[in-house]
Amino acid sequence: MRKNHDKVSYLRPTPDVIPRAGHNISTGNISEGALKVLYRLKNAGYAGYLVGGGVRDLLLGREPKDFDVVTDATPEQIRELFRNSRLIGRRFRLAHVRFGAEIVEVSTFRAPHHDSGDAGHVVDGRIVRDNVYGSIDEDVWRRDFTVNALFYNIADESVVDYVQGMNDIKSGCIRLIGDPRRRFIEDPVRLLRAVRFATKLGFKISPETGSRIPELASTLGDIAPARLFEECLKMFFNGYALQTFEQLRRYDLFKELFPQTEEALTAQQGGFPYTFVANALRNTDDRLAQNKPVTPGFLIAALLWLPMEKLTREHIARGMNEMDAIMLAGDIVVSRQTRAIAVPRRFTSMARDIWQLQPRLTRRSNRRPHRLIENPRFRAGYDFLLLRAQSGESVNELAEWWTQFQQDQPETKSHTRNRHNRRWRRR
Ligand code: ATP
Ligand code: MG
């Protein structure tokens, strides 16, 4: 207790406070929901700040994905203030306040974790589950990057900056707060977040932060595989998948996520493996830019296609028939992959379907094409064939044949076929 307070007072520097006239955030750019939350907190006598990606994106003149609010009100007090709210999270309780389709996340200031034993989750004599509530000048230190740690204060519309985050916004720099090595070890997901933000914002990773990434890349293995999958979705479905992939490779992170793919890329002779993966990711980016649906199942199929093919060929060389070889290779490749990232079964099973469709697409006699085109995965399998053709596999003629075949079918069918999952929007 005493110890914590000493630590806190030691950490308590004065922030830069940038008045309304000194920055470009106007209430007009803040969502209606977030504004309502901020004003209601203020009117009830609580502190209310926007924080995180919302502030960062507004300062950069970009449209925020969502808005996060922090306050000194406890979750129970937030709950009382907003009838349209729900408390979530076991370890860290926070409130989701809903306004129609918009959800504003409201959390209570928290102090960083202290290393002293677990019994010490005490603030002002209170033990609140695993929540250590704090004040704004404690909350700031548990955040990851300086550009994510700026607070917009609804009381006077100023921006509060404890970490020189404004400088990094201006110079385009992703920099961990505090000692980078310690902060990465504390939560290795930050390794991926560094790359994701740098790519999305077109920022550089500061040398001190960036130089730590390759040496700590293997700590990604300590992250729960399900959380890694979530993070992968954010990296590959944000419209910058190709660039993210290249940065992940540059920082030795990609091999931790897709070890078999990395192996194929490293072993490549001629450009095919790289071209194939790059085209798959570029495709994803293009589809998102055109507001077309994308699905993790398709991307998993593409990212694992190189190891898949290699293993399939090996099985065939040992005398197995093509379809058995594909099924067996699929089992092996998927099970190796899911040791790194917990890809949910519905997506790995879609990937397998897509792979198994590839040899079936070569069989064009009699009524077979008519039956195949009714397969719920046909469209994904055909898109995959196009990707292969586009990347230099010798399936051009086959791909064109299927394009023509579909055009020759009556209108009605071609619209009901596309069963891509629409949930995977830009993240
Ligand atoms: P996005 O545009 O992807 O939403 P964001 O910065 O808002 O970016 P979130 O994951 O929504 O990212 O998190 C909100 C804020 O919470 C971050 O800006 C950061 O301050 C803090 N935060 C999130 N994840 C971490 C983490 N792993 N470590 C430290 N702070 C984090
Ligand atoms: Mg956010």
Short mmCIF file of C-alpha atoms and ligand atoms in Angstrom, two decimals:
data_model
loop_
_atom_site.label_atom_id
_atom_site.label_comp_id
_atom_site.label_asym_id
_atom_site.label_seq_id
_atom_site.Cartn_x
_atom_site.Cartn_y
_atom_site.Cartn_z
CA MET A 1 0.00 0.00 0.00
CA ARG A 2 2.56 2.51 1.16
CA LYS A 3 4.89 1.19 -1.48
CA ASN A 4 2.34 1.73 -4.25
CA HIS A 5 1.77 5.27 -3.22
CA ASP A 6 5.46 6.02 -3.21
CA LYS A 7 5.71 4.58 -6.68
CA VAL A 8 2.79 6.64 -7.86
CA SER A 9 4.08 9.92 -6.54
CA TYR A 10 7.42 9.15 -8.10
CA LEU A 11 5.68 8.63 -11.45
CA ARG A 12 3.59 11.74 -11.22
CA PRO A 13 4.94 14.22 -13.75
CA THR A 14 2.95 17.10 -15.05
CA PRO A 15 1.44 16.50 -18.46
CA ASP A 16 1.45 18.82 -21.43
CA VAL A 17 -2.06 20.17 -21.74
CA ILE A 18 -2.86 21.29 -25.25
CA PRO A 19 -5.79 23.71 -25.13
CA ARG A 20 -8.65 23.52 -27.61
CA ALA A 21 -7.02 26.15 -29.82
CA GLY A 22 -3.85 24.09 -30.07
CA HIS A 23 -5.29 20.93 -31.66
CA ASN A 24 -7.76 19.89 -34.32
CA ILE A 25 -10.25 17.74 -32.37
CA SER A 26 -13.71 19.22 -32.55
CA THR A 27 -16.79 17.79 -30.88
CA GLY A 28 -18.31 17.70 -34.36
CA ASN A 29 -16.04 14.79 -35.23
CA ILE A 30 -16.84 12.76 -32.17
CA SER A 31 -19.66 10.26 -32.51
CA GLU A 32 -23.02 11.09 -31.03
CA GLY A 33 -22.82 8.18 -28.61
CA ALA A 34 -19.38 9.05 -27.30
CA LEU A 35 -20.40 12.70 -26.85
CA LYS A 36 -23.49 11.73 -24.90
CA VAL A 37 -21.40 9.56 -22.62
CA LEU A 38 -18.81 12.27 -22.08
CA TYR A 39 -21.36 14.99 -21.32
CA ARG A 40 -23.40 12.85 -19.02
CA LEU A 41 -20.30 11.90 -17.03
CA LYS A 42 -19.32 15.54 -16.85
CA ASN A 43 -22.75 16.68 -15.74
CA ALA A 44 -22.78 14.04 -13.03
CA GLY A 45 -19.51 15.41 -11.69
CA TYR A 46 -17.19 12.73 -13.03
CA ALA A 47 -14.11 13.06 -15.18
CA GLY A 48 -14.66 12.05 -18.79
CA TYR A 49 -11.95 11.58 -21.38
CA LEU A 50 -11.71 10.07 -24.82
CA VAL A 51 -8.64 7.92 -25.10
CA GLY A 52 -6.84 5.50 -27.37
CA GLY A 53 -7.44 5.03 -31.08
CA GLY A 54 -10.29 7.57 -31.16
CA VAL A 55 -8.09 10.46 -30.06
CA ARG A 56 -5.16 9.30 -32.17
CA ASP A 57 -7.25 9.02 -35.33
CA LEU A 58 -9.01 12.36 -34.81
CA LEU A 59 -5.66 14.10 -34.35
CA LEU A 60 -4.53 12.51 -37.60
CA GLY A 61 -7.69 13.57 -39.39
CA ARG A 62 -8.78 9.98 -39.83
CA GLU A 63 -12.13 8.51 -39.05
CA PRO A 64 -11.94 6.52 -35.81
CA LYS A 65 -13.22 2.97 -35.82
CA ASP A 66 -14.76 3.42 -32.41
CA PHE A 67 -14.47 5.56 -29.31
CA ASP A 68 -13.22 4.57 -25.91
CA VAL A 69 -13.99 6.66 -22.85
CA VAL A 70 -12.23 6.63 -19.48
CA THR A 71 -13.57 8.10 -16.30
CA ASP A 72 -13.08 8.16 -12.55
CA ALA A 73 -16.57 6.70 -12.08
CA THR A 74 -16.54 3.04 -11.04
CA PRO A 75 -18.26 0.45 -13.23
CA GLU A 76 -21.20 0.43 -10.82
CA GLN A 77 -21.51 4.20 -11.03
CA ILE A 78 -21.31 4.03 -14.82
CA ARG A 79 -23.97 1.36 -14.79
CA GLU A 80 -26.22 3.61 -12.71
CA LEU A 81 -25.68 6.57 -14.99
CA PHE A 82 -26.48 4.72 -18.19
CA ARG A 83 -29.51 2.51 -18.38
CA ASN A 84 -28.36 1.41 -21.82
CA SER A 85 -25.15 -0.08 -20.43
CA ARG A 86 -23.87 -3.50 -19.63
CA LEU A 87 -20.86 -4.49 -17.54
CA ILE A 88 -18.50 -6.88 -19.25
CA GLY A 89 -15.19 -8.56 -18.56
CA ARG A 90 -14.20 -10.67 -15.62
CA ARG A 91 -10.68 -9.55 -15.01
CA PHE A 92 -11.22 -5.95 -15.96
CA ARG A 93 -14.75 -4.83 -15.66
CA LEU A 94 -15.86 -2.13 -17.99
CA ALA A 95 -19.14 -0.89 -19.39
CA HIS A 96 -20.52 -1.03 -22.88
CA VAL A 97 -22.99 1.76 -23.47
CA ARG A 98 -25.18 1.20 -26.46
CA PHE A 99 -26.75 3.80 -28.73
CA GLY A 100 -28.44 1.99 -31.58
CA ALA A 101 -25.67 0.33 -33.54
CA GLU A 102 -22.93 2.23 -31.74
CA ILE A 103 -21.25 0.83 -28.66
CA VAL A 104 -19.09 3.11 -26.54
CA GLU A 105 -16.65 1.38 -24.23
CA VAL A 106 -16.39 3.13 -20.89
CA SER A 107 -13.75 2.08 -18.40
CA THR A 108 -12.56 3.29 -15.07
CA PHE A 109 -9.02 4.66 -14.75
CA ARG A 110 -6.74 1.83 -13.82
CA ALA A 111 -3.32 1.68 -12.31
CA PRO A 112 -0.66 -0.46 -13.93
CA HIS A 113 0.01 -3.87 -12.44
CA HIS A 114 2.52 -3.76 -9.66
CA ASP A 115 5.04 -6.51 -9.38
CA SER A 116 4.57 -6.84 -5.65
CA GLY A 117 2.63 -10.00 -4.74
CA ASP A 118 -0.91 -10.57 -5.85
CA ALA A 119 -2.53 -9.78 -2.53
CA GLY A 120 -1.62 -6.17 -3.13
CA HIS A 121 -4.43 -5.24 -5.51
CA VAL A 122 -5.38 -2.45 -3.21
CA VAL A 123 -6.17 1.14 -3.99
CA ASP A 124 -7.37 3.49 -1.27
CA GLY A 125 -8.01 0.44 0.86
CA ARG A 126 -10.30 -1.17 -1.69
CA ILE A 127 -9.82 -4.55 -3.25
CA VAL A 128 -11.85 -4.75 -6.41
CA ARG A 129 -11.40 -8.09 -8.05
CA ASP A 130 -8.42 -7.79 -10.31
CA ASN A 131 -9.19 -4.19 -11.02
CA VAL A 132 -6.81 -1.74 -9.54
CA TYR A 133 -8.56 1.54 -10.03
CA GLY A 134 -6.42 4.58 -10.32
CA SER A 135 -6.31 8.10 -11.63
CA ILE A 136 -5.53 9.44 -15.06
CA ASP A 137 -1.84 9.80 -14.28
CA GLU A 138 -1.68 6.10 -13.44
CA ASP A 139 -3.90 4.97 -16.29
CA VAL A 140 -1.54 6.46 -18.82
CA TRP A 141 1.35 4.15 -17.93
CA ARG A 142 -0.49 0.93 -18.60
CA ARG A 143 -1.17 1.93 -22.22
CA ASP A 144 0.99 0.65 -25.00
CA PHE A 145 2.19 3.32 -27.43
CA THR A 146 2.58 7.04 -26.87
CA VAL A 147 0.16 7.82 -29.71
CA ASN A 148 -2.47 5.64 -27.99
CA ALA A 149 -2.09 7.38 -24.64
CA LEU A 150 -3.48 10.82 -25.39
CA PHE A 151 -6.56 11.92 -23.46
CA TYR A 152 -9.18 14.33 -24.74
CA ASN A 153 -10.78 16.02 -21.76
CA ILE A 154 -14.45 16.85 -22.21
CA ALA A 155 -14.30 19.37 -19.34
CA ASP A 156 -12.25 21.87 -21.34
CA GLU A 157 -11.72 20.11 -24.68
CA SER A 158 -7.99 20.00 -24.11
CA VAL A 159 -5.67 17.12 -24.99
CA VAL A 160 -3.67 15.79 -22.05
CA ASP A 161 -0.29 14.35 -22.97
CA TYR A 162 1.94 12.66 -20.40
CA VAL A 163 4.18 10.82 -22.83
CA GLN A 164 5.12 13.24 -25.60
CA GLY A 165 2.55 11.50 -27.71
CA MET A 166 1.77 14.66 -29.67
CA ASN A 167 5.35 14.70 -30.95
CA ASP A 168 5.01 11.14 -32.13
CA ILE A 169 1.69 11.91 -33.80
CA LYS A 170 3.39 14.74 -35.67
CA SER A 171 6.50 12.83 -36.63
CA GLY A 172 4.66 9.56 -37.35
CA CYS A 173 6.27 7.34 -34.79
CA ILE A 174 5.11 4.21 -32.93
CA ARG A 175 6.93 4.18 -29.62
CA LEU A 176 6.24 2.04 -26.58
CA ILE A 177 5.83 3.92 -23.33
CA GLY A 178 8.61 3.06 -20.91
CA ASP A 179 11.20 0.36 -21.38
CA PRO A 180 10.30 -1.41 -24.65
CA ARG A 181 11.69 -4.78 -23.68
CA ARG A 182 9.79 -4.84 -20.42
CA ARG A 183 6.57 -3.65 -22.02
CA PHE A 184 6.74 -6.25 -24.79
CA ILE A 185 7.38 -9.03 -22.31
CA GLU A 186 4.50 -7.81 -20.17
CA ASP A 187 2.16 -8.38 -23.09
CA PRO A 188 3.60 -9.85 -26.31
CA VAL A 189 0.49 -8.91 -28.30
CA ARG A 190 2.09 -5.48 -28.38
CA LEU A 191 4.64 -6.89 -30.83
CA LEU A 192 1.85 -7.35 -33.33
CA ARG A 193 0.11 -4.13 -32.42
CA ALA A 194 3.29 -2.18 -33.14
CA VAL A 195 3.35 -3.55 -36.67
CA ARG A 196 -0.39 -3.17 -37.17
CA PHE A 197 -0.47 0.49 -36.18
CA ALA A 198 2.71 1.35 -38.05
CA THR A 199 1.27 -0.13 -41.22
CA LYS A 200 -2.22 1.26 -40.89
CA LEU A 201 -1.07 4.77 -40.01
CA GLY A 202 1.97 4.80 -42.29
CA PHE A 203 4.17 5.41 -39.22
CA LYS A 204 7.69 4.26 -38.45
CA ILE A 205 8.40 2.13 -35.42
CA SER A 206 10.95 3.94 -33.26
CA PRO A 207 14.39 2.29 -33.34
CA GLU A 208 14.37 1.54 -29.60
CA THR A 209 10.98 -0.15 -29.89
CA GLY A 210 11.55 -1.80 -33.25
CA SER A 211 14.94 -3.27 -32.44
CA ARG A 212 13.39 -5.28 -29.62
CA ILE A 213 10.81 -6.97 -31.80
CA PRO A 214 12.84 -9.68 -33.57
CA GLU A 215 14.57 -10.76 -30.40
CA LEU A 216 11.23 -11.12 -28.60
CA ALA A 217 9.25 -12.54 -31.52
CA SER A 218 9.18 -16.04 -30.06
CA THR A 219 7.32 -14.76 -26.97
CA LEU A 220 4.22 -14.70 -29.18
CA GLY A 221 4.09 -18.37 -28.21
CA ASP A 222 3.06 -17.27 -24.70
CA ILE A 223 -0.12 -15.64 -25.94
CA ALA A 224 -3.33 -17.63 -25.81
CA PRO A 225 -3.80 -19.00 -29.35
CA ALA A 226 -7.36 -17.64 -29.45
CA ARG A 227 -6.15 -14.12 -28.74
CA LEU A 228 -3.56 -14.51 -31.48
CA PHE A 229 -6.30 -15.42 -33.91
CA GLU A 230 -8.26 -12.29 -32.99
CA GLU A 231 -5.15 -10.22 -33.52
CA CYS A 232 -4.57 -11.85 -36.90
CA LEU A 233 -8.05 -10.87 -37.99
CA LYS A 234 -7.29 -7.28 -37.05
CA MET A 235 -4.03 -7.39 -39.00
CA PHE A 236 -5.28 -9.05 -42.14
CA PHE A 237 -8.75 -7.56 -42.45
CA ASN A 238 -7.97 -3.90 -41.96
CA GLY A 239 -7.32 -3.13 -45.61
CA TYR A 240 -3.51 -3.27 -45.23
CA ALA A 241 -2.91 -6.99 -45.22
CA LEU A 242 -0.12 -7.03 -47.78
CA GLN A 243 1.94 -4.34 -46.09
CA THR A 244 1.32 -5.90 -42.71
CA PHE A 245 2.57 -9.23 -44.00
CA GLU A 246 5.76 -7.64 -45.27
CA GLN A 247 6.38 -5.86 -41.98
CA LEU A 248 5.63 -9.01 -40.01
CA ARG A 249 8.27 -10.81 -42.03
CA ARG A 250 10.72 -7.97 -41.65
CA TYR A 251 10.42 -8.18 -37.87
CA ASP A 252 10.58 -11.99 -37.77
CA LEU A 253 7.01 -12.20 -36.49
CA PHE A 254 5.38 -13.91 -39.44
CA LYS A 255 7.19 -17.18 -38.86
CA GLU A 256 5.71 -17.34 -35.37
CA LEU A 257 2.20 -17.03 -36.78
CA PHE A 258 2.48 -19.12 -39.95
CA PRO A 259 5.61 -21.26 -39.56
CA GLN A 260 4.85 -23.57 -42.48
CA THR A 261 4.19 -20.67 -44.82
CA GLU A 262 7.39 -18.96 -43.79
CA GLU A 263 9.29 -22.15 -44.45
CA ALA A 264 7.89 -22.33 -47.97
CA LEU A 265 8.71 -18.68 -48.55
CA THR A 266 12.26 -19.12 -47.32
CA ALA A 267 12.80 -22.20 -49.44
CA GLN A 268 11.40 -20.62 -52.58
CA GLN A 269 13.19 -20.87 -55.87
CA GLY A 270 11.73 -18.49 -58.35
CA GLY A 271 9.07 -16.09 -57.17
CA PHE A 272 5.95 -18.23 -57.02
CA PRO A 273 5.46 -18.70 -53.26
CA TYR A 274 5.87 -15.02 -52.56
CA THR A 275 3.69 -14.00 -55.49
CA PHE A 276 0.94 -16.33 -54.41
CA VAL A 277 0.78 -15.13 -50.81
CA ALA A 278 1.15 -11.50 -51.85
CA ASN A 279 -1.66 -11.84 -54.39
CA ALA A 280 -3.92 -13.45 -51.80
CA LEU A 281 -3.37 -10.57 -49.41
CA ARG A 282 -3.67 -7.94 -52.11
CA ASN A 283 -6.94 -9.58 -53.11
CA THR A 284 -8.20 -9.26 -49.56
CA ASP A 285 -7.26 -5.58 -49.46
CA ASP A 286 -8.91 -4.94 -52.83
CA ARG A 287 -12.10 -6.70 -51.85
CA LEU A 288 -12.35 -4.67 -48.65
CA ALA A 289 -11.71 -1.48 -50.58
CA GLN A 290 -14.63 -2.40 -52.84
CA ASN A 291 -16.80 -3.36 -49.89
CA LYS A 292 -16.88 -6.97 -50.97
CA PRO A 293 -17.12 -9.74 -48.41
CA VAL A 294 -14.01 -11.53 -47.24
CA THR A 295 -13.60 -14.54 -45.02
CA PRO A 296 -10.80 -15.88 -42.84
CA GLY A 297 -11.45 -19.33 -44.30
CA PHE A 298 -10.35 -18.22 -47.76
CA LEU A 299 -7.30 -16.45 -46.43
CA ILE A 300 -6.27 -19.46 -44.35
CA ALA A 301 -6.64 -21.62 -47.46
CA ALA A 302 -4.38 -19.24 -49.35
CA LEU A 303 -1.76 -18.78 -46.64
CA LEU A 304 -1.41 -22.52 -46.23
CA TRP A 305 -1.58 -23.42 -49.90
CA LEU A 306 2.19 -23.63 -50.36
CA PRO A 307 2.83 -26.18 -47.56
CA MET A 308 -0.39 -27.93 -48.60
CA GLU A 309 0.75 -28.42 -52.16
CA LYS A 310 4.19 -29.58 -51.19
CA LEU A 311 2.85 -32.20 -48.81
CA THR A 312 0.19 -33.31 -51.29
CA ARG A 313 2.85 -33.85 -53.93
CA GLU A 314 4.90 -35.90 -51.51
CA HIS A 315 1.95 -38.15 -50.72
CA ILE A 316 1.16 -38.59 -54.40
CA ALA A 317 4.78 -39.48 -55.09
CA ARG A 318 4.38 -42.24 -52.53
CA GLY A 319 1.48 -43.68 -54.49
CA MET A 320 -1.53 -42.09 -52.86
CA ASN A 321 -4.41 -40.90 -55.06
CA GLU A 322 -4.84 -37.16 -55.40
CA MET A 323 -7.96 -36.73 -53.30
CA ASP A 324 -6.63 -38.84 -50.41
CA ALA A 325 -3.35 -36.98 -50.60
CA ILE A 326 -5.13 -33.63 -50.34
CA MET A 327 -7.23 -34.76 -47.40
CA LEU A 328 -4.26 -36.13 -45.51
CA ALA A 329 -2.07 -33.13 -46.26
CA GLY A 330 -4.95 -30.91 -45.12
CA ASP A 331 -5.14 -32.73 -41.79
CA ILE A 332 -1.45 -32.35 -41.18
CA VAL A 333 -1.06 -28.77 -42.31
CA VAL A 334 -4.12 -27.60 -40.38
CA SER A 335 -3.11 -29.36 -37.19
CA ARG A 336 0.39 -27.85 -37.34
CA GLN A 337 -1.08 -24.44 -37.99
CA THR A 338 -3.57 -24.54 -35.14
CA ARG A 339 -0.72 -25.15 -32.71
CA ALA A 340 0.40 -21.60 -33.45
CA ILE A 341 -2.96 -19.87 -33.86
CA ALA A 342 -6.35 -21.15 -32.74
CA VAL A 343 -8.15 -20.83 -36.05
CA PRO A 344 -11.77 -21.78 -35.37
CA ARG A 345 -12.92 -24.96 -36.98
CA ARG A 346 -15.43 -23.35 -39.30
CA PHE A 347 -12.57 -21.56 -41.04
CA THR A 348 -10.18 -24.50 -41.27
CA SER A 349 -13.01 -26.60 -42.62
CA MET A 350 -13.70 -23.98 -45.26
CA ALA A 351 -10.02 -24.02 -46.18
CA ARG A 352 -10.12 -27.79 -46.60
CA ASP A 353 -13.22 -27.55 -48.77
CA ILE A 354 -11.49 -25.02 -50.97
CA TRP A 355 -8.43 -27.26 -51.35
CA GLN A 356 -10.52 -30.31 -52.10
CA LEU A 357 -12.41 -28.40 -54.76
CA GLN A 358 -9.22 -27.73 -56.71
CA PRO A 359 -8.84 -31.18 -58.29
CA ARG A 360 -12.60 -31.43 -58.68
CA LEU A 361 -12.57 -28.29 -60.78
CA THR A 362 -10.41 -30.07 -63.32
CA ARG A 363 -13.13 -32.65 -64.03
CA ARG A 364 -15.33 -31.19 -66.64
CA SER A 365 -17.05 -34.13 -68.29
CA ASN A 366 -20.80 -34.70 -68.54
CA ARG A 367 -22.98 -33.06 -65.90
CA ARG A 368 -20.15 -32.72 -63.40
CA PRO A 369 -19.71 -28.95 -63.80
CA HIS A 370 -23.46 -28.45 -63.34
CA ARG A 371 -23.37 -30.35 -60.10
CA LEU A 372 -20.20 -28.68 -58.87
CA ILE A 373 -21.56 -25.22 -59.44
CA GLU A 374 -24.32 -26.03 -56.92
CA ASN A 375 -21.75 -26.82 -54.25
CA PRO A 376 -22.03 -24.15 -51.52
CA ARG A 377 -18.26 -23.68 -51.64
CA PHE A 378 -18.07 -23.50 -55.41
CA ARG A 379 -17.62 -19.75 -55.51
CA ALA A 380 -14.76 -19.78 -53.00
CA GLY A 381 -13.14 -22.70 -54.82
CA TYR A 382 -13.42 -20.85 -58.12
CA ASP A 383 -12.02 -17.63 -56.63
CA PHE A 384 -9.14 -19.70 -55.33
CA LEU A 385 -8.55 -21.13 -58.79
CA LEU A 386 -8.41 -17.57 -60.15
CA LEU A 387 -5.85 -16.69 -57.52
CA ARG A 388 -3.72 -19.64 -58.57
CA ALA A 389 -3.98 -18.66 -62.21
CA GLN A 390 -3.14 -15.07 -61.44
CA SER A 391 -0.06 -16.15 -59.50
CA GLY A 392 1.45 -18.18 -62.30
CA GLU A 393 0.18 -21.72 -61.75
CA SER A 394 -0.66 -23.25 -65.09
CA VAL A 395 -4.42 -23.25 -64.58
CA ASN A 396 -5.28 -20.27 -66.76
CA GLU A 397 -7.20 -22.21 -69.34
CA LEU A 398 -9.17 -24.00 -66.62
CA ALA A 399 -10.00 -20.76 -64.84
CA GLU A 400 -11.21 -19.17 -68.06
CA TRP A 401 -13.31 -22.20 -68.84
CA TRP A 402 -15.10 -21.87 -65.50
CA THR A 403 -15.59 -18.17 -65.94
CA GLN A 404 -17.22 -18.84 -69.29
CA PHE A 405 -19.23 -21.75 -67.95
CA GLN A 406 -20.77 -19.58 -65.24
CA GLN A 407 -21.59 -16.85 -67.71
CA ASP A 408 -23.44 -19.40 -69.79
CA GLN A 409 -25.64 -20.41 -66.86
CA PRO A 410 -29.07 -18.83 -66.34
CA GLU A 411 -28.96 -15.62 -64.27
CA THR A 412 -30.84 -16.90 -61.27
CA LYS A 413 -28.19 -19.33 -60.17
CA SER A 414 -25.16 -17.15 -60.20
CA HIS A 415 -26.58 -14.86 -57.51
CA THR A 416 -27.58 -17.40 -54.95
CA ARG A 417 -24.26 -19.13 -54.99
CA ASN A 418 -22.04 -16.74 -53.18
CA ARG A 419 -21.99 -17.83 -49.59
CA HIS A 420 -19.08 -15.79 -48.34
CA ASN A 421 -19.46 -14.79 -44.74
CA ARG A 422 -20.37 -11.12 -44.56
CA ARG A 423 -19.33 -10.50 -41.02
CA TRP A 424 -15.68 -9.95 -41.78
CA ARG A 425 -15.73 -6.31 -42.57
CA ARG A 426 -12.88 -3.90 -42.45
CA ARG A 427 -11.44 -3.86 -38.94
P1 ATP B 1 -7.98 0.51 -33.18
O1 ATP B 1 -7.98 1.58 -34.18
O2 ATP B 1 -7.47 -0.79 -33.68
O3 ATP B 1 -9.26 0.37 -32.37
P2 ATP B 1 -6.96 1.35 -30.61
O4 ATP B 1 -5.70 2.11 -30.28
O5 ATP B 1 -8.24 1.98 -30.26
O6 ATP B 1 -6.85 0.99 -32.14
P3 ATP B 1 -7.82 -0.86 -29.02
O7 ATP B 1 -7.40 -2.28 -29.10
O8 ATP B 1 -9.21 -0.48 -29.35
O9 ATP B 1 -6.81 -0.05 -29.92
O10 ATP B 1 -7.46 -0.37 -27.55
C1 ATP B 1 -7.80 0.90 -27.05
C2 ATP B 1 -6.67 1.47 -26.21
O11 ATP B 1 -6.40 0.61 -25.10
C3 ATP B 1 -5.34 1.58 -26.93
O12 ATP B 1 -5.25 2.77 -27.66
C4 ATP B 1 -4.35 1.53 -25.80
O13 ATP B 1 -4.26 2.76 -25.15
C5 ATP B 1 -5.00 0.53 -24.85
N1 ATP B 1 -4.57 -0.85 -25.14
C6 ATP B 1 -5.18 -1.78 -25.90
N2 ATP B 1 -4.52 -2.94 -25.95
C7 ATP B 1 -3.42 -2.75 -25.19
C8 ATP B 1 -2.31 -3.58 -24.83
N3 ATP B 1 -2.20 -4.82 -25.28
N4 ATP B 1 -1.38 -3.03 -24.00
C9 ATP B 1 -1.51 -1.78 -23.55
N5 ATP B 1 -2.49 -0.97 -23.86
C10 ATP B 1 -3.44 -1.42 -24.67
MG MG B 2 -10.22 1.11 -30.50
#
